[in-house]
Amino acid sequence: MTAEQREFLAGSIRTNGASENPWWANAVVYQIYPRSFQDTNGDGIGDLRGIISRLDYLADLGVDVIWLSPVYKSPQNDYGYDISDYQDIDPMFGTLYDMDDLIQAVHQRGMRIIIDLVVNHTSDEHAWFEASRKGTMPYADWYWWRPAKEGHTPGVPGSEPNNWGSDFGGSAWEYSPERGEYYLHSFSEKQPDLNWENPAVRQAVYDMMNWWMNRGIDGFRMDVITLISKPVEADGELPDGVPGEDGYANAQIVMADGPRLDEFLKEMRQQVFEGREGFLTVGEAPGITPVRNQAITDPANNELDMLFLFHYVEFDARGSKWNPLPLDIVPLKRIMASEQEAVKESGWASLFFNNHDQPRVVSRWGDTTTEQLRSLSAKALALVLHMHRGTPYIYQGEELGMTNAGFTALDQYRDIESLDLYKLRVLAMKLSTHDQMLDALGRRSRDNARTPMQWDSSTFGGFTEEDAASVPWLPVNPNKRIINAVDEQRDPNSVLAFYKELIHLRHTNPVVSAGGWTLLDGDDERVYSFERSLEGFDLSDTTELSRVVVVANLTGHTAHIPPQTAAALGLDPVAFPVEASGMSIDEENLLISNYPRPQTASTLLTGRLAPWEAFAYQL
């Protein structure tokens, strides 16, 4: 982050409970999915040189940190989250020298770079696993090996050591004839789980992390890090869980937040980060409650800086994400409030609606029926997220308002989770019909977020050249003609321009970056509103006002400003419209609005919010 971007936060303005504000207290992180960002060699797959070529775009956007999804050597069974060599780059992305150039180029622009760390599991083609499968010492117990259930024939269905299910469908155990035992895999059978109970495993991981830190990266985003401590019983057995509709227990629920998680994270902090400065650690945290988030991210506990919690991206489904439900903002507000309240004294929140595993939020919770509504709803959702207390994460294309893929046939999908669960739910267990599952994939498949970045309106959206030898690995969304970076850079009212305003506020307004958070009108079914405040802090060294009220109508219908919100704005909800009272609205106090400011000023006087209208007003 350059000095010009970052506003100094006074030490009296507490953020995460630290005695001094960490550098990332008012930073914004941008996630790149390298496979889909920019292709420079015409093979249809994004690469490191492509990322370097687009760094000026990211610097202009104003982001402070780039988070890079995996580019390590990998068989690409799960598109890089199955790593076969942690200390090399997959040739499809480039070389280690390209990575060095990227790190240097990022730093030259005043930004930082963090990389994905996938150490709950490796690829089954990693040298560690190949040795472990043979029983070769010292790697024999680097993974979770167990014999068949007593009295059962190894390799026969039903003989698995317990009833845990893989997140990608089926049993979480795979039989290895070579070893004569089963190994545990929380995800694909090609992603065996590492045994973190073994200190040699942990040391190998820490050595690798130090190697990358010494190479110049600024930290890690840690994939499913809260699964690394398994609930081992006294006799060494792994207990059964409660089976779901497919007959298997959800292994993530059983494994999440295991008994030694805090110990392992403290050890990692000491072994890798002690004595270093300017780094960032964020963990993907399935199964973690807001209260546990506070403990893990409290700087006094020396674990992680922040976590990605999942409650607010999992509530809009019945049983599993493949049974999606429409958005109900009341439970969304309650979930977000619980996370904000948990870290109000210490700890920190990460803020995200999109990433490589989630569908596009404007298609999920917004309105894409018209171009105007897409733009308005993308901005409204962005404002709600970015005005919370915490560090916002932007997923590539989110700043353009990119939408779901719009696939209509199964053969358009590439995601292993989507294809495996189709086989399980439709073909094997008859839990869904073909049409039901295709509808669910259209709403929730991870491929929705993975279509190539839409840089311009050309044939392949500027992701790769029009005369490239290979077409993009995943089809470009046809709406590239109207949603693309080139056009939005020219439009002062674009979604991209709105994101630049939000990022600027995060950098320069202490209320937005560090102020407290209070939910308003939690039961209102259309309006999401809250107050940010620095009241009670010593503001002698800042000229900023101390309160900001955020209001967003998250529906396509007109909505009334609800009573608590009106009161926070200094309005009398009984007296709407208030023009006759002589009250006036200072448009300069409208920090940001997705409608023209005169219209939002009128909204404040009449008390009627237009469809998807959202704004922040400073008092």
Coordinates of C-alpha atoms in Angstrom, one line a residue:
M1 CA 0.0 0.0 0.0
T2 CA 1.5 3.4 -0.9
A3 CA 1.6 6.2 1.5
E4 CA -0.7 8.2 -0.8
Q5 CA -3.4 5.5 -0.6
R6 CA -3.3 4.9 3.2
E7 CA -4.7 7.3 5.7
F8 CA -2.9 7.1 9.0
L9 CA -5.2 5.6 11.7
A10 CA -4.6 7.2 15.1
G11 CA -3.5 4.8 17.8
S12 CA -6.4 5.9 19.9
I13 CA -8.7 4.4 17.2
R14 CA -8.6 0.7 18.1
T15 CA -9.1 -1.8 15.3
N16 CA -8.4 -5.4 16.1
G17 CA -7.4 -5.0 19.7
A18 CA -3.8 -4.4 18.9
S19 CA -1.9 -1.6 20.6
E20 CA -1.1 -0.2 17.1
N21 CA -3.2 -0.5 14.0
P22 CA -1.9 -3.2 11.6
W23 CA -1.1 -2.1 8.1
W24 CA -4.1 -4.1 6.7
A25 CA -6.6 -2.3 9.0
N26 CA -7.8 -0.2 6.0
A27 CA -6.6 -2.4 3.1
V28 CA -8.5 -4.0 0.3
V29 CA -7.6 -7.5 -1.1
Y30 CA -8.1 -8.6 -4.7
Q31 CA -8.3 -12.3 -5.5
I32 CA -6.9 -13.6 -8.8
Y33 CA -7.8 -17.0 -10.1
P34 CA -4.8 -17.3 -12.5
R35 CA -6.3 -19.9 -14.8
S36 CA -9.0 -17.3 -15.8
F37 CA -7.3 -13.9 -15.5
Q38 CA -5.1 -13.3 -18.5
D39 CA -3.6 -15.7 -21.1
T40 CA -0.5 -14.5 -22.9
N41 CA 0.7 -17.6 -24.8
G42 CA -2.5 -18.6 -26.5
D43 CA -3.1 -21.9 -24.8
G44 CA -6.4 -20.8 -23.4
I45 CA -5.2 -20.8 -19.8
G46 CA -4.2 -17.7 -17.8
D47 CA -0.6 -17.3 -16.7
L48 CA 1.8 -15.3 -14.5
R49 CA 2.9 -13.1 -17.4
G50 CA -0.7 -12.3 -18.0
I51 CA -1.1 -11.2 -14.3
I52 CA 2.0 -9.0 -14.7
S53 CA 0.5 -7.3 -17.8
R54 CA -2.6 -6.3 -15.8
L55 CA -1.0 -5.0 -12.6
D56 CA -1.5 -1.4 -13.7
Y57 CA -5.3 -2.0 -13.8
L58 CA -5.2 -3.3 -10.2
A59 CA -3.1 -0.4 -9.1
D60 CA -5.6 2.0 -10.7
L61 CA -8.4 0.2 -9.0
G62 CA -6.7 1.0 -5.7
V63 CA -6.3 -2.4 -4.1
D64 CA -3.5 -3.0 -1.7
V65 CA -3.0 -6.8 -1.7
I66 CA -3.2 -9.4 -4.4
W67 CA -4.2 -12.9 -3.4
L68 CA -3.1 -15.5 -5.9
S69 CA -5.0 -18.8 -6.1
P70 CA -2.6 -21.8 -6.5
V71 CA 0.0 -21.8 -9.3
Y72 CA 2.1 -24.6 -7.8
K73 CA 2.9 -27.7 -9.9
S74 CA -0.3 -29.8 -9.9
P75 CA -2.1 -32.5 -11.9
Q76 CA -5.0 -30.0 -11.9
N77 CA -7.6 -32.5 -10.6
D78 CA -9.0 -29.7 -8.5
Y79 CA -7.5 -26.9 -10.7
G80 CA -4.4 -26.4 -8.5
Y81 CA -5.8 -27.1 -5.1
D82 CA -4.1 -30.5 -5.5
I83 CA -0.5 -29.7 -5.2
S84 CA 2.3 -32.1 -6.3
D85 CA 5.2 -29.7 -5.6
Y86 CA 5.0 -26.8 -3.2
Q87 CA 8.2 -25.2 -4.4
D88 CA 7.7 -25.1 -8.1
I89 CA 5.4 -23.4 -10.6
D90 CA 3.2 -25.5 -12.9
P91 CA 4.4 -25.0 -16.5
M92 CA 0.9 -24.0 -17.6
F93 CA 1.4 -20.8 -15.5
G94 CA 5.1 -20.2 -16.1
T95 CA 8.2 -20.6 -14.1
L96 CA 9.7 -19.6 -10.7
Y97 CA 11.4 -16.8 -12.5
D98 CA 8.1 -15.5 -13.7
M99 CA 6.9 -15.7 -10.1
D100 CA 9.9 -13.7 -8.9
D101 CA 9.1 -11.1 -11.6
L102 CA 5.5 -10.9 -10.5
I103 CA 6.5 -10.4 -6.8
Q104 CA 8.9 -7.6 -7.8
A105 CA 6.3 -6.0 -10.1
V106 CA 3.6 -6.0 -7.4
H107 CA 6.0 -4.5 -4.9
Q108 CA 7.1 -1.8 -7.4
R109 CA 3.5 -0.6 -7.5
G110 CA 3.1 -0.3 -3.8
M111 CA 1.0 -3.5 -3.4
R112 CA 1.6 -6.7 -1.6
I113 CA 1.1 -10.3 -2.7
I114 CA -0.2 -13.4 -0.8
I115 CA -0.5 -16.9 -2.1
D116 CA -2.8 -19.8 -1.5
L117 CA -1.5 -22.3 1.0
V118 CA -3.1 -25.7 0.7
V119 CA -1.7 -27.9 3.5
N120 CA -4.8 -29.8 4.8
H121 CA -4.0 -32.1 1.8
T122 CA -1.7 -32.6 -1.1
S123 CA -2.0 -34.3 -4.5
D124 CA -1.8 -38.0 -4.5
E125 CA 1.1 -37.4 -7.0
H126 CA 3.1 -35.5 -4.4
A127 CA 6.4 -37.3 -3.6
W128 CA 5.4 -37.4 0.1
F129 CA 2.2 -39.4 -0.7
E130 CA 3.9 -41.7 -3.2
A131 CA 6.4 -42.7 -0.5
S132 CA 3.6 -43.0 2.1
R133 CA 1.6 -45.3 -0.1
K134 CA 4.6 -47.6 -0.3
G135 CA 5.0 -47.5 3.5
T136 CA 8.5 -45.9 3.0
M137 CA 9.9 -44.4 6.1
P138 CA 9.8 -41.7 7.3
Y139 CA 6.7 -40.9 5.3
A140 CA 4.6 -43.9 6.2
D141 CA 2.3 -42.0 8.6
W142 CA 2.4 -38.5 6.9
Y143 CA -1.2 -39.2 5.8
W144 CA -4.2 -40.8 7.5
W145 CA -4.1 -44.5 6.8
R146 CA -6.5 -47.0 8.4
P147 CA -7.4 -50.7 7.8
A148 CA -10.8 -51.8 6.6
K149 CA -13.6 -52.0 9.2
E150 CA -13.1 -55.1 11.3
G151 CA -14.8 -58.1 9.8
H152 CA -15.1 -56.5 6.3
T153 CA -13.2 -57.2 3.1
P154 CA -10.8 -54.4 2.2
G155 CA -11.8 -52.5 -0.9
V156 CA -15.5 -53.5 -0.8
P157 CA -18.1 -50.8 -0.4
G158 CA -19.1 -50.6 3.3
S159 CA -15.6 -51.6 4.5
E160 CA -14.4 -48.0 4.9
P161 CA -12.9 -47.2 8.4
N162 CA -15.8 -44.9 9.2
N163 CA -18.8 -43.1 7.7
W164 CA -17.2 -39.8 6.8
G165 CA -18.1 -38.4 3.4
S166 CA -16.0 -36.4 1.0
D167 CA -17.0 -32.8 0.3
F168 CA -17.1 -33.8 -3.4
G169 CA -19.4 -36.8 -2.8
G170 CA -19.1 -40.4 -1.7
S171 CA -16.9 -41.8 1.0
A172 CA -13.9 -39.8 2.3
W173 CA -11.9 -43.0 2.3
E174 CA -10.1 -44.5 -0.7
Y175 CA -8.6 -48.0 -0.7
S176 CA -5.0 -48.4 -1.8
P177 CA -4.3 -52.0 -3.0
E178 CA -0.6 -51.2 -2.9
R179 CA -0.6 -50.5 0.8
G180 CA -3.7 -52.6 1.7
E181 CA -5.3 -49.8 3.7
Y182 CA -7.6 -46.8 3.2
Y183 CA -6.4 -43.2 3.1
L184 CA -8.5 -40.2 4.1
H185 CA -9.4 -37.5 1.6
S186 CA -11.7 -34.6 2.7
F187 CA -12.2 -33.7 -1.0
S188 CA -11.2 -35.6 -4.1
E189 CA -9.7 -39.1 -3.8
K190 CA -6.6 -37.4 -5.5
Q191 CA -6.3 -35.1 -2.5
P192 CA -5.2 -37.2 0.5
D193 CA -5.2 -35.4 3.9
L194 CA -1.9 -34.7 5.6
N195 CA -1.5 -36.1 9.2
W196 CA -0.8 -32.9 11.2
E197 CA -0.4 -35.1 14.3
N198 CA 3.0 -36.0 13.0
P199 CA 5.5 -33.2 13.9
A200 CA 7.7 -34.0 10.9
V201 CA 4.7 -33.1 8.6
R202 CA 4.3 -29.8 10.4
Q203 CA 8.0 -29.0 10.2
A204 CA 8.0 -29.7 6.5
V205 CA 5.1 -27.3 6.0
Y206 CA 6.8 -24.6 8.0
D207 CA 10.0 -25.0 6.1
M208 CA 8.2 -24.6 2.8
M209 CA 6.3 -21.5 4.1
N210 CA 9.6 -19.9 5.1
W211 CA 11.0 -20.7 1.7
W212 CA 8.2 -18.7 0.1
M213 CA 8.4 -15.8 2.6
N214 CA 12.1 -15.6 2.0
R215 CA 11.4 -15.4 -1.7
G216 CA 9.4 -12.2 -1.1
I217 CA 5.7 -13.0 -0.7
D218 CA 3.8 -11.1 1.9
G219 CA 1.7 -13.9 3.5
F220 CA -0.7 -16.7 2.8
R221 CA -4.4 -17.4 2.4
M222 CA -4.7 -20.8 4.0
D223 CA -7.2 -23.2 2.3
V224 CA -9.5 -25.1 4.7
I225 CA -6.9 -24.6 7.5
T226 CA -9.5 -25.3 10.2
L227 CA -9.7 -28.9 9.1
I228 CA -6.0 -29.8 9.9
S229 CA -6.7 -31.1 13.5
K230 CA -8.7 -34.3 13.3
P231 CA -10.8 -35.5 16.3
V232 CA -8.6 -38.6 17.1
E233 CA -10.0 -40.8 19.9
A234 CA -7.7 -42.2 22.7
D235 CA -7.3 -45.5 20.8
G236 CA -6.3 -43.7 17.6
E237 CA -9.7 -44.2 15.9
L238 CA -11.6 -41.6 14.0
P239 CA -15.3 -41.5 15.2
D240 CA -18.3 -41.8 13.0
G241 CA -20.5 -38.7 12.4
V242 CA -24.2 -38.2 11.8
P243 CA -25.1 -39.4 8.3
G244 CA -26.8 -37.0 5.9
E245 CA -29.2 -37.7 3.0
D246 CA -26.5 -39.4 1.0
G247 CA -25.7 -41.8 3.9
Y248 CA -22.4 -40.2 4.8
A249 CA -21.4 -37.9 7.6
N250 CA -20.3 -34.4 6.6
A251 CA -16.6 -34.8 7.3
Q252 CA -16.0 -31.0 7.4
I253 CA -18.4 -30.8 10.4
V254 CA -16.7 -33.6 12.1
M255 CA -13.2 -32.3 11.5
A256 CA -13.7 -28.6 11.8
D257 CA -12.0 -26.8 14.7
G258 CA -10.3 -29.9 16.0
P259 CA -8.7 -30.3 19.5
R260 CA -5.2 -29.1 18.5
L261 CA -6.1 -26.4 16.0
D262 CA -5.0 -23.5 18.2
E263 CA -1.8 -25.3 19.1
F264 CA -0.9 -25.9 15.4
L265 CA -1.7 -22.3 14.4
K266 CA 0.4 -20.8 17.3
E267 CA 3.2 -23.1 16.4
M268 CA 3.0 -22.0 12.7
R269 CA 3.0 -18.3 13.8
Q270 CA 6.2 -18.9 15.9
Q271 CA 8.0 -21.0 13.3
V272 CA 7.2 -18.9 10.2
F273 CA 6.2 -15.4 11.1
E274 CA 8.0 -14.5 14.4
G275 CA 10.4 -11.6 13.7
R276 CA 8.8 -10.8 10.3
E277 CA 6.8 -7.6 9.6
G278 CA 4.3 -6.5 7.0
F279 CA 2.8 -10.0 6.4
L280 CA -0.9 -11.1 6.3
T281 CA -2.4 -14.4 7.2
V282 CA -6.0 -15.3 6.5
G283 CA -7.5 -18.7 6.9
E284 CA -10.5 -20.3 5.1
A285 CA -12.5 -21.5 8.1
P286 CA -15.3 -24.1 7.6
G287 CA -17.0 -24.9 10.8
I288 CA -15.7 -21.9 12.8
T289 CA -18.2 -19.9 14.8
P290 CA -18.0 -16.1 15.2
V291 CA -16.9 -16.6 18.9
R292 CA -14.0 -18.8 17.8
N293 CA -13.2 -16.4 15.0
Q294 CA -12.6 -13.8 17.7
A295 CA -10.3 -16.0 19.6
I296 CA -8.2 -17.1 16.6
T297 CA -7.9 -13.6 15.2
D298 CA -7.2 -11.9 18.6
P299 CA -3.6 -10.6 18.2
A300 CA -3.0 -11.6 21.8
N301 CA -3.4 -15.3 20.9
N302 CA -0.8 -15.2 18.1
E303 CA -2.7 -17.4 15.5
L304 CA -4.1 -15.8 12.3
D305 CA -4.9 -12.2 11.3
M306 CA -8.4 -13.0 10.0
L307 CA -10.6 -15.9 8.8
F308 CA -13.2 -16.5 6.1
L309 CA -16.4 -17.6 7.8
F310 CA -19.1 -19.4 5.8
H311 CA -22.4 -18.9 7.7
Y312 CA -23.5 -16.0 5.5
V313 CA -22.7 -17.8 2.2
E314 CA -24.4 -21.1 3.3
F315 CA -27.7 -19.9 4.9
D316 CA -29.6 -19.6 1.6
A317 CA -30.0 -23.3 0.9
R318 CA -32.0 -26.2 2.3
G319 CA -29.8 -29.0 3.5
S320 CA -27.0 -28.5 1.0
K321 CA -26.1 -25.8 -1.5
W322 CA -27.6 -27.9 -4.2
N323 CA -31.1 -27.0 -2.8
P324 CA -30.8 -23.2 -3.2
L325 CA -33.3 -20.8 -1.7
P326 CA -34.1 -17.1 -2.5
L327 CA -32.4 -14.4 -0.5
D328 CA -34.0 -13.6 2.8
I329 CA -32.1 -10.5 4.1
V330 CA -33.3 -10.9 7.7
P331 CA -31.2 -14.0 8.5
L332 CA -28.4 -12.5 6.4
K333 CA -28.4 -9.4 8.7
R334 CA -28.5 -11.6 11.8
I335 CA -25.5 -13.7 10.7
M336 CA -23.5 -10.7 9.7
A337 CA -24.3 -9.0 13.0
S338 CA -23.2 -12.0 15.0
E339 CA -19.8 -11.9 13.2
Q340 CA -19.4 -8.1 13.7
E341 CA -20.4 -8.3 17.4
A342 CA -17.9 -11.1 18.1
V343 CA -14.9 -9.0 17.1
K344 CA -16.0 -5.6 18.4
E345 CA -13.4 -5.6 21.2
S346 CA -10.6 -7.8 19.6
G347 CA -10.1 -9.9 16.6
W348 CA -11.0 -9.0 13.0
A349 CA -13.4 -9.8 10.2
S350 CA -12.8 -10.6 6.6
L351 CA -15.6 -9.4 4.3
F352 CA -16.5 -11.3 1.1
F353 CA -19.5 -12.3 -1.0
N354 CA -17.5 -13.7 -4.0
N355 CA -14.5 -16.0 -4.5
H356 CA -13.5 -18.9 -6.7
D357 CA -15.8 -21.3 -4.8
Q358 CA -18.9 -19.1 -4.7
P359 CA -21.3 -18.1 -7.5
R360 CA -21.4 -14.5 -8.6
V361 CA -23.2 -12.5 -6.0
V362 CA -25.1 -10.2 -8.4
S363 CA -26.7 -13.4 -9.9
R364 CA -27.2 -15.0 -6.5
W365 CA -28.7 -12.1 -4.5
G366 CA -29.0 -9.3 -7.0
D367 CA -31.1 -8.7 -10.1
T368 CA -29.8 -9.4 -13.6
T369 CA -33.1 -9.1 -15.4
T370 CA -32.1 -5.8 -16.9
E371 CA -28.7 -4.0 -17.3
Q372 CA -29.9 -1.1 -15.1
L373 CA -30.9 -3.5 -12.3
R374 CA -27.7 -5.5 -12.6
S375 CA -25.6 -2.4 -12.2
L376 CA -27.7 -1.0 -9.3
S377 CA -27.9 -4.3 -7.4
A378 CA -24.1 -5.0 -7.9
K379 CA -23.4 -1.6 -6.4
A380 CA -25.9 -2.0 -3.5
L381 CA -24.4 -5.4 -2.5
A382 CA -20.9 -4.0 -2.8
L383 CA -21.8 -1.1 -0.6
V384 CA -23.3 -3.3 2.1
L385 CA -20.2 -5.5 2.2
H386 CA -17.5 -2.9 2.0
M387 CA -19.1 -0.6 4.7
H388 CA -18.9 -3.3 7.3
R389 CA -16.0 -3.4 9.8
G390 CA -13.2 -5.6 8.5
T391 CA -11.0 -6.2 5.5
P392 CA -12.9 -6.4 2.2
Y393 CA -12.0 -9.0 -0.5
I394 CA -12.8 -8.5 -4.1
Y395 CA -12.8 -11.5 -6.5
Q396 CA -11.7 -10.8 -10.0
G397 CA -14.6 -9.5 -12.1
E398 CA -16.7 -8.6 -9.1
E399 CA -15.7 -5.0 -9.6
L400 CA -17.3 -5.2 -13.0
G401 CA -20.5 -6.8 -11.8
M402 CA -19.7 -10.0 -13.7
T403 CA -22.6 -12.6 -13.6
N404 CA -22.9 -16.3 -13.4
A405 CA -21.9 -18.3 -16.5
G406 CA -25.4 -19.1 -17.8
F407 CA -24.5 -22.6 -18.8
T408 CA -27.4 -24.8 -19.9
A409 CA -25.8 -28.2 -20.5
L410 CA -23.8 -30.5 -18.3
D411 CA -20.9 -30.8 -20.8
Q412 CA -20.2 -27.0 -20.4
Y413 CA -19.0 -27.6 -16.8
R414 CA -15.4 -28.4 -15.8
D415 CA -15.6 -28.3 -12.0
I416 CA -14.9 -31.6 -10.3
E417 CA -17.2 -30.9 -7.5
S418 CA -20.1 -30.2 -9.9
L419 CA -19.5 -33.2 -12.1
D420 CA -18.9 -35.6 -9.2
L421 CA -22.0 -34.5 -7.3
Y422 CA -24.1 -34.7 -10.4
K423 CA -23.1 -38.4 -10.8
L424 CA -23.8 -39.0 -7.1
R425 CA -27.1 -37.1 -6.7
V426 CA -28.7 -37.8 -10.1
L427 CA -27.2 -41.1 -11.4
A428 CA -26.3 -43.0 -8.2
M429 CA -28.7 -41.9 -5.4
K430 CA -31.6 -40.3 -7.3
L431 CA -31.6 -37.4 -4.9
S432 CA -32.2 -34.9 -7.7
T433 CA -33.5 -35.1 -11.3
H434 CA -31.3 -34.0 -14.2
D435 CA -33.3 -30.8 -14.6
Q436 CA -33.2 -30.0 -10.9
M437 CA -29.4 -30.6 -10.7
L438 CA -28.8 -28.6 -13.8
D439 CA -30.8 -25.7 -12.3
A440 CA -28.8 -26.0 -9.1
L441 CA -25.5 -26.0 -11.0
G442 CA -26.6 -22.9 -12.9
R443 CA -27.1 -21.2 -9.6
R444 CA -24.3 -22.6 -7.4
S445 CA -21.5 -24.3 -9.4
R446 CA -18.0 -23.0 -8.8
D447 CA -17.6 -22.7 -12.6
N448 CA -19.9 -19.6 -12.4
A449 CA -17.0 -17.7 -10.8
R450 CA -14.3 -19.2 -13.0
T451 CA -15.3 -18.0 -16.5
P452 CA -12.5 -15.8 -18.0
M453 CA -12.1 -12.2 -17.0
Q454 CA -14.0 -9.9 -19.2
W455 CA -11.4 -7.3 -20.3
D456 CA -13.1 -6.1 -23.5
S457 CA -15.9 -7.0 -25.9
S458 CA -13.8 -9.1 -28.3
T459 CA -14.4 -12.7 -29.1
F460 CA -12.7 -14.0 -26.0
G461 CA -13.2 -11.0 -23.9
G462 CA -9.6 -9.9 -24.1
F463 CA -8.6 -12.9 -22.0
T464 CA -6.7 -14.4 -24.9
E465 CA -6.1 -13.2 -28.5
E466 CA -8.8 -13.8 -31.1
D467 CA -6.4 -15.8 -33.2
A468 CA -5.0 -17.8 -30.3
A469 CA -4.2 -21.5 -30.9
S470 CA -6.6 -22.6 -28.2
V471 CA -10.0 -21.4 -27.1
P472 CA -10.3 -20.5 -23.4
W473 CA -10.4 -23.5 -21.0
L474 CA -13.9 -22.4 -19.9
P475 CA -16.2 -20.4 -22.2
V476 CA -16.3 -16.6 -21.9
N477 CA -19.6 -15.3 -20.8
P478 CA -21.5 -13.9 -23.9
N479 CA -22.4 -10.8 -21.9
K480 CA -18.8 -9.6 -22.3
R481 CA -20.3 -7.3 -24.9
I482 CA -21.9 -5.2 -22.2
I483 CA -19.9 -6.1 -19.1
N484 CA -16.2 -5.5 -19.6
A485 CA -13.3 -3.5 -18.1
V486 CA -12.6 -1.3 -21.2
D487 CA -16.2 0.0 -21.3
E488 CA -16.5 0.4 -17.6
Q489 CA -13.3 2.4 -17.4
R490 CA -14.9 5.0 -19.7
D491 CA -18.1 5.2 -17.7
P492 CA -18.1 7.3 -14.5
N493 CA -21.4 5.6 -13.4
S494 CA -20.1 2.0 -13.9
V495 CA -19.8 -0.7 -11.3
L496 CA -16.0 -0.3 -11.6
A497 CA -16.2 3.4 -10.8
F498 CA -18.3 2.6 -7.8
Y499 CA -15.8 0.1 -6.5
K500 CA -13.0 2.7 -6.8
E501 CA -15.1 5.0 -4.6
L502 CA -15.6 2.3 -2.0
I503 CA -11.9 1.5 -1.9
H504 CA -11.0 5.2 -1.6
L505 CA -13.4 5.4 1.4
R506 CA -11.7 2.4 3.0
H507 CA -8.3 4.1 2.6
T508 CA -9.2 7.6 3.8
N509 CA -12.2 7.5 6.2
P510 CA -11.4 6.3 9.7
V511 CA -15.1 5.7 10.5
V512 CA -15.3 3.3 7.5
S513 CA -12.0 1.5 8.2
A514 CA -12.1 1.3 12.0
G515 CA -15.4 2.5 13.4
G516 CA -17.7 0.4 15.5
W517 CA -20.7 -1.3 13.9
T518 CA -24.4 -1.3 15.0
L519 CA -27.2 -3.0 13.1
L520 CA -30.4 -1.0 12.6
D521 CA -33.9 -2.4 11.9
G522 CA -32.8 -6.0 12.0
D523 CA -36.3 -7.3 11.2
D524 CA -37.0 -5.2 8.2
E525 CA -37.4 -7.5 5.2
R526 CA -36.2 -5.1 2.5
V527 CA -33.7 -2.6 4.0
Y528 CA -30.3 -3.5 5.3
S529 CA -29.0 -0.6 7.4
F530 CA -26.4 -0.1 10.0
E531 CA -24.4 2.6 11.7
R532 CA -20.6 3.0 11.8
S533 CA -19.2 5.2 14.6
L534 CA -16.0 6.5 16.2
E535 CA -17.8 8.2 19.0
G536 CA -15.9 7.7 22.2
F537 CA -12.5 7.8 20.6
D538 CA -10.0 10.6 20.7
L539 CA -10.5 12.4 17.3
S540 CA -8.3 15.3 18.0
D541 CA -5.9 14.3 15.2
T542 CA -8.6 13.9 12.5
T543 CA -11.0 16.2 10.9
E544 CA -13.5 13.5 10.0
L545 CA -16.9 13.4 11.4
S546 CA -17.6 10.4 13.7
R547 CA -20.8 8.7 12.4
V548 CA -21.8 7.1 9.1
V549 CA -25.2 5.5 8.5
V550 CA -25.4 2.9 5.7
V551 CA -28.8 2.2 4.0
A552 CA -29.5 -0.3 1.3
N553 CA -32.8 -1.4 -0.2
L554 CA -31.9 -5.0 -1.3
T555 CA -35.0 -5.5 -3.4
G556 CA -36.4 -4.5 -6.7
H557 CA -39.4 -2.8 -4.9
T558 CA -39.7 0.7 -3.4
A559 CA -39.1 0.5 0.4
H560 CA -39.6 2.9 3.3
I561 CA -36.7 4.0 5.4
P562 CA -37.4 2.1 8.6
P563 CA -37.7 3.8 12.0
Q564 CA -34.4 3.1 13.7
T565 CA -32.6 4.0 10.5
A566 CA -34.5 7.3 10.1
A567 CA -33.7 8.2 13.7
A568 CA -30.0 7.5 13.2
L569 CA -30.2 9.8 10.2
G570 CA -31.7 12.5 12.3
L571 CA -35.1 12.2 10.6
D572 CA -38.6 11.8 12.1
P573 CA -40.1 8.7 10.5
V574 CA -43.6 9.9 11.5
A575 CA -43.1 13.2 9.7
F576 CA -42.2 11.9 6.2
P577 CA -42.1 13.8 3.9
V578 CA -40.1 16.3 5.9
E579 CA -39.7 19.2 3.4
A580 CA -42.3 21.3 5.3
S581 CA -40.2 21.1 8.4
G582 CA -37.5 23.2 6.8
M583 CA -35.0 20.4 7.1
S584 CA -32.3 20.3 4.4
I585 CA -29.9 17.6 3.3
D586 CA -26.3 18.4 2.7
E587 CA -25.3 16.4 -0.4
E588 CA -21.7 16.7 0.6
N589 CA -22.4 14.4 3.5
L590 CA -23.5 11.7 1.1
L591 CA -20.2 9.7 1.1
I592 CA -21.4 7.4 -1.7
S593 CA -24.6 6.5 -3.5
N594 CA -25.6 4.2 -6.3
Y595 CA -28.2 6.7 -7.5
P596 CA -27.5 10.4 -8.5
R597 CA -26.9 12.4 -5.3
P598 CA -29.9 14.8 -5.8
Q599 CA -32.2 11.7 -6.0
T600 CA -30.7 10.2 -2.8
A601 CA -31.1 13.6 -1.1
S602 CA -34.8 13.5 -2.1
T603 CA -35.0 10.0 -0.7
L604 CA -33.8 11.3 2.7
L605 CA -36.6 13.8 2.7
T606 CA -39.4 11.6 1.5
G607 CA -38.3 8.4 3.3
R608 CA -38.9 6.3 0.2
L609 CA -36.0 4.2 -1.2
A610 CA -36.0 3.4 -4.9
P611 CA -35.4 -0.2 -6.0
W612 CA -31.8 -1.3 -5.0
E613 CA -31.0 2.2 -3.8
A614 CA -28.0 2.3 -1.4
F615 CA -26.0 5.0 0.1
A616 CA -23.8 6.0 3.1
Y617 CA -24.5 9.3 4.8
Q618 CA -22.0 10.9 7.2
L619 CA -23.1 12.8 10.3

